Short mmCIF file of C-alpha atoms in Angstrom, two decimals:
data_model
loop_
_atom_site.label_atom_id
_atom_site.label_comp_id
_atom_site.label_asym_id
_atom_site.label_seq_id
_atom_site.Cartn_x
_atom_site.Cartn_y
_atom_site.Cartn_z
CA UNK A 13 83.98 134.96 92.85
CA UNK A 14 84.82 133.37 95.96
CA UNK A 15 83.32 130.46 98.17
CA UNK A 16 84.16 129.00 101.09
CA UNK A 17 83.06 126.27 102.87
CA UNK A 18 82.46 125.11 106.18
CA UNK A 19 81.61 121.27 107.63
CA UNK A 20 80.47 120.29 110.72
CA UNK A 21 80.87 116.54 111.24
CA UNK A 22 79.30 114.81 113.90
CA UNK A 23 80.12 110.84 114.15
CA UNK A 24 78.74 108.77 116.68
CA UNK A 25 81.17 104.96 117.02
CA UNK A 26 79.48 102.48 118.77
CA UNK A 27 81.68 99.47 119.47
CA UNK A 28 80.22 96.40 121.22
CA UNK A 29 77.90 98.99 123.34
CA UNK A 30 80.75 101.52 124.03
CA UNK A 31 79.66 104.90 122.38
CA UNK A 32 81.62 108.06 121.13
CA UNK A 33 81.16 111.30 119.96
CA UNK A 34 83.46 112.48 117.48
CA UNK A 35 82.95 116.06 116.37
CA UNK A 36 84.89 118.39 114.43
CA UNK A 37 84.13 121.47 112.40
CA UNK A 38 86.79 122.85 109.27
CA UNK A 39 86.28 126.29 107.20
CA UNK A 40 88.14 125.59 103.70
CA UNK A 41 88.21 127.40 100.63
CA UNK A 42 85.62 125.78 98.12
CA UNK A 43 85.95 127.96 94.74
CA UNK A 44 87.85 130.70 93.01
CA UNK A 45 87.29 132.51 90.14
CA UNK A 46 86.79 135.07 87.57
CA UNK A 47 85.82 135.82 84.06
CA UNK A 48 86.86 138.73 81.83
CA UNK A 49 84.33 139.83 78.88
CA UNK A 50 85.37 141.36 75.91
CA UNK A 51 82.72 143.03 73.70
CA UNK A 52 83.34 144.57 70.51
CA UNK A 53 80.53 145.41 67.12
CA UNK A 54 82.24 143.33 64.53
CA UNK A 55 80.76 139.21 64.12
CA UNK A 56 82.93 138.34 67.25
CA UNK A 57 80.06 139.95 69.43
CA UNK A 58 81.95 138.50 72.54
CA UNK A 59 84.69 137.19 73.95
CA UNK A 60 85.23 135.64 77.63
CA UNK A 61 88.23 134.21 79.27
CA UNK A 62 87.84 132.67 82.64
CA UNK A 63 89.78 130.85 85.49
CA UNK A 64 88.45 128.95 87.92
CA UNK A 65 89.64 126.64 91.08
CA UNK A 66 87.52 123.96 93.00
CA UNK A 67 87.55 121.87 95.70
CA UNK A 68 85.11 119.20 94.42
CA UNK A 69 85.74 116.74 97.77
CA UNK A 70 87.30 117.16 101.17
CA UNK A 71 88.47 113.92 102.54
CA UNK A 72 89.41 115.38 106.54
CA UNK A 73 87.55 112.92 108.81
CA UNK A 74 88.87 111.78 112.43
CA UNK A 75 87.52 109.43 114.86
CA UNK A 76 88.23 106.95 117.42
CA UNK A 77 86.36 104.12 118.75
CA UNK A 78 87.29 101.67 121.93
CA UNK A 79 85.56 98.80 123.50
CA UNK A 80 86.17 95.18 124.18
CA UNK A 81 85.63 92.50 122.01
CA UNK A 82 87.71 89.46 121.73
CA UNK A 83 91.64 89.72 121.75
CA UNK A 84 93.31 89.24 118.78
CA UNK A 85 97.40 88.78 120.43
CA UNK A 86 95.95 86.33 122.49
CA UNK A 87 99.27 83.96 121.97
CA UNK A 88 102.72 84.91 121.69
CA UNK A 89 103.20 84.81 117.91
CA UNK A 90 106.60 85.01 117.77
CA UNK A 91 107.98 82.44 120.34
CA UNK A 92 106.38 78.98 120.31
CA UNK A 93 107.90 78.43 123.74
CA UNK A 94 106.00 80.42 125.67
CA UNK A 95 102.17 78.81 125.98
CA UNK A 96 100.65 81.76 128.11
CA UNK A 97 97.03 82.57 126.79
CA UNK A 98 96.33 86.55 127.31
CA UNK A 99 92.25 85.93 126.79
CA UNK A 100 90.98 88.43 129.39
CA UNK A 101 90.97 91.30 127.23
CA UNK A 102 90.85 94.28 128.87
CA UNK A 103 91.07 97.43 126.19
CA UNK A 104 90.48 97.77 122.72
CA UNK A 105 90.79 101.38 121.34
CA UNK A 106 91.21 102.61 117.36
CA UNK A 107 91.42 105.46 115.89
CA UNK A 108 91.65 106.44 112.12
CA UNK A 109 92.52 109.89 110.11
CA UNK A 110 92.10 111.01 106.78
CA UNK A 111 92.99 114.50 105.14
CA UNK A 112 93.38 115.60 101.35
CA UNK A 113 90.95 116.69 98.85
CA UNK A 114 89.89 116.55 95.21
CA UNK A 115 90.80 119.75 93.12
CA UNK A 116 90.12 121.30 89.67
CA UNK A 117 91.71 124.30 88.19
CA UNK A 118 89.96 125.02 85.52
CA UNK A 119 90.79 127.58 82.29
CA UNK A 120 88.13 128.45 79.35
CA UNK A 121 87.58 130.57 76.62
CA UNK A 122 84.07 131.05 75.01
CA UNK A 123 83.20 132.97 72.29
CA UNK A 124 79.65 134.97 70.49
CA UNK A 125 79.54 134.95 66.64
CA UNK A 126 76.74 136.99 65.90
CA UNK A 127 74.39 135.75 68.24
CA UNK A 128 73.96 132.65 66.36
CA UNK A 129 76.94 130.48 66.88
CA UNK A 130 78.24 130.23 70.66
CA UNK A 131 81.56 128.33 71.14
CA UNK A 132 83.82 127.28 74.55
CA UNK A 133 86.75 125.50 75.03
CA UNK A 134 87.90 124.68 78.41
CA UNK A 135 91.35 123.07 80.19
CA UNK A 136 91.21 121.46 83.45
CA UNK A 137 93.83 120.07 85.55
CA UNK A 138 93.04 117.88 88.08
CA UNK A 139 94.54 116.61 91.27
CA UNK A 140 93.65 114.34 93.91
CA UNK A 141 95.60 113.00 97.57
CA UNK A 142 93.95 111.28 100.59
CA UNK A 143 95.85 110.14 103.51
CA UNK A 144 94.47 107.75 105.57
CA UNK A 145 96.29 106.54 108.92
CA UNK A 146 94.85 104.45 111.43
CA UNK A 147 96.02 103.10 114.77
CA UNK A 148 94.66 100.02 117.37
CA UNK A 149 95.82 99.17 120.98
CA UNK A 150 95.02 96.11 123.06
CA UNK A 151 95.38 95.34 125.92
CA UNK A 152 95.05 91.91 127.42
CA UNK A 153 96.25 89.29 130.57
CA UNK A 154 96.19 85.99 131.14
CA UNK A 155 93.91 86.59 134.28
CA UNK A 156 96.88 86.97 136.16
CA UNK A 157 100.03 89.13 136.37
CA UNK A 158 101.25 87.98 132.88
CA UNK A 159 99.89 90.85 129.97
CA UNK A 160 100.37 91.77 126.70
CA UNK A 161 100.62 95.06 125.62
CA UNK A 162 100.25 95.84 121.53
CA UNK A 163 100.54 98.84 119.31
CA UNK A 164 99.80 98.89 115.58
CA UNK A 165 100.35 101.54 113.09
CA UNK A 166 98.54 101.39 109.14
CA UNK A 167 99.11 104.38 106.62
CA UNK A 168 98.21 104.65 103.36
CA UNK A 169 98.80 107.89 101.04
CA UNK A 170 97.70 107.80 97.88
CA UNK A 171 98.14 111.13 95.38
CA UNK A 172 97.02 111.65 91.63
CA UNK A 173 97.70 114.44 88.76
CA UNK A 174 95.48 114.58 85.80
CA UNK A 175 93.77 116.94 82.97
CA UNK A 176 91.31 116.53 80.11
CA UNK A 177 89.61 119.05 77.91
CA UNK A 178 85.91 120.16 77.26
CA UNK A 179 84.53 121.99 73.65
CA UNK A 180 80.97 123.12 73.06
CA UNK A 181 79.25 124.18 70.09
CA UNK A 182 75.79 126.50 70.50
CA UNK A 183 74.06 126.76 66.64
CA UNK A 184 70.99 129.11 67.24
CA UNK A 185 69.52 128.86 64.08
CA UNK A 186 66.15 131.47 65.19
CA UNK A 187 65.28 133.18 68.38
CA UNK A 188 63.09 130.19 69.53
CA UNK A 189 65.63 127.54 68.68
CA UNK A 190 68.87 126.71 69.68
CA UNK A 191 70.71 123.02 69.30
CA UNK A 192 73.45 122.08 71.25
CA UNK A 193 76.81 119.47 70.96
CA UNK A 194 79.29 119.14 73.65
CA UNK A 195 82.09 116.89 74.42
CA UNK A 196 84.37 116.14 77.60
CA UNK A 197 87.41 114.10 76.91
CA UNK A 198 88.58 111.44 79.56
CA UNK A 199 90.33 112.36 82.40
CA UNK A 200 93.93 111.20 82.43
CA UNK A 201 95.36 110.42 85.88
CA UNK A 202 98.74 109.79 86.74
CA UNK A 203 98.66 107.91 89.94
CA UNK A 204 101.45 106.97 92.75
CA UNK A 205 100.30 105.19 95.87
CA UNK A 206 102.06 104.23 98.93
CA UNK A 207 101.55 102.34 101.94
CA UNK A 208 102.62 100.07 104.70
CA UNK A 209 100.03 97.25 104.69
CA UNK A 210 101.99 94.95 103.28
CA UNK A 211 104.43 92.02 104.63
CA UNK A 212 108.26 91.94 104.33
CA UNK A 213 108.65 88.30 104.99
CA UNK A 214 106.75 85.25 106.22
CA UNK A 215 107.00 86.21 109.77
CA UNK A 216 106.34 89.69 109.69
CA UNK A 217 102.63 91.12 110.28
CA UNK A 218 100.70 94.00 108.18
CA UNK A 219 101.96 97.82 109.01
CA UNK A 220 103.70 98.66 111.95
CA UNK A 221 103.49 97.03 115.47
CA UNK A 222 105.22 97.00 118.38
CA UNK A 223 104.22 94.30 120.62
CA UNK A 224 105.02 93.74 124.31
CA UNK A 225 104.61 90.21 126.20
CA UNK A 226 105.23 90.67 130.04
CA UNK A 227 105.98 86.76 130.40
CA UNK A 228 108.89 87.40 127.18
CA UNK A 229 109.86 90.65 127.18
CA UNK A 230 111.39 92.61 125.48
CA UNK A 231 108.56 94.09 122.82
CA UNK A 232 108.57 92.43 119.27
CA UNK A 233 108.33 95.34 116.59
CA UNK A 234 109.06 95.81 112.88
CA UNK A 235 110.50 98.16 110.94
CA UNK A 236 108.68 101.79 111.26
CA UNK A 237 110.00 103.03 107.54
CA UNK A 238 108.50 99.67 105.92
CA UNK A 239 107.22 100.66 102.54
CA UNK A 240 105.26 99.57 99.15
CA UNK A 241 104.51 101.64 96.31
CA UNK A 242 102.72 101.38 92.97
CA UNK A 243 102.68 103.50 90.21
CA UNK A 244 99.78 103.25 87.74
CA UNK A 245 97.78 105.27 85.34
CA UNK A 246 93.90 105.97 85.71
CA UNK A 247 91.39 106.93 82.76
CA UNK A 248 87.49 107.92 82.88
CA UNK A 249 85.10 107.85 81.10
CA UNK A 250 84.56 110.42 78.57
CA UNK A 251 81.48 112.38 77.63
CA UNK A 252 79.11 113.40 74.19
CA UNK A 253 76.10 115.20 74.50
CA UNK A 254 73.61 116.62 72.57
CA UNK A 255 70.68 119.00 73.17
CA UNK A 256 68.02 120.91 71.48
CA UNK A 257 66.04 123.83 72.90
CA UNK A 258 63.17 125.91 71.93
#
């Protein structure tokens, strides 16, 4: 079997009464798979092995927003000397990106004994990135012909490998009764994030920027290959249920 899937996103940013459309469409593959059946007379009535691959979320999204609030390099930060004020703010504009997905790949065996006692056993692997970046420019003077001009640069990317296991048991004691136990074990992640929203020293300022005062030129910036990274493992919850049908 085969599925794809298609999104249309449509993503209206208002920011302080400045409005825009952000619309984007994506075709991805949502699901493949298949299932061979083997059928024989003796108590094994039936045996299936299957394969199957999902996208359970997409995380794509894009869209930008710009306005004009209130300024936030509205001093020179990084030389006390210079006292121009660059309050008459006259651009704001951000714009933030995200791509990955969640995915399962997923393998199972299930089994017929007799018509009376049905068992599966399944494998999944799991695995999970997301990428986010996001971006903001100002634009401000001092009412004059002094301006700053400012660039700043966030990313984040985080990434995650995991599996857990699933077993079902089908008793089906008479035609009009059937009872039921199944179990899915926790999901074991293996996670690494990394990112540049973090600060190198006292004086430094979150992510990237690069930040240009006409009245004390030239541009203040940090370092563009600034990193942080944690390594950590994830576990959820696990699942027992029980049924009974007639």
């Amino acid at each position: 079997s085969l599925t794809l899937g298609f999104t249309d996103q449509n993503l209206n940013a208002n920011f302080y009464n400045t409005s825009i459309d952000n619309n984007s469409a994506n075709l991805n593959l949502s699901q493949l798979g298949g299932v061979m059946v083997f059928e024989n007379d003796s108590q094994l009535n039936k045996l299936n092995l299957g394969i199957n691959y999902q996208v359970n979320n997409q995380f794509k999204n894009d869209w930008t927003s710009e306005g004009v609030s209130f300024p936030t390099w509205n001093i020179n930060f990084f030389n006390a000397l210079d006292e121009t004020e660059y309050n008459h703010l006259e651009s704001q504009k951000y714009r933030n990106i995200s791509s990955g997905n969640q995915s399962e790949l997923n393998f199972s065996i299930a089994a017929d004994f007799d018509d009376t006692f049905f068992f599966g056993l399944s494998f999944s692997s799991h695995d999970f990135n997301l990428k986010e970046e996001a971006t903001r420019e100002e634009y401000a003077t001092n009412g004059a012909d002094e301006y700053v001009d400012a660039y700043e640069y966030f990313w984040q990317d985080v990434k995650g490998e995991g599996f857990s296991l699933g077993v079902g048991l089908i008793y089906k004691p008479t035609h009009a009764l059937r009872v039921g136990l199944s179990y899915t074990s926790p999901t074991w992640f293996e996670v690494h994030e990394e990112s540049n929203y973090y600060l190198e020293n006292d004086n430094d300022f979150y992510g990237y920027y690069d930040v240009l005062y006409s009245s004390d030129p030239p541009s203040y910036y940090n370092s563009d290959t600034k990193l942080q990274t944690f390594d950590y493992q994830l576990r959820t919850p696990s699942k027992l249920t029980g049924s009974i049908a007639t």
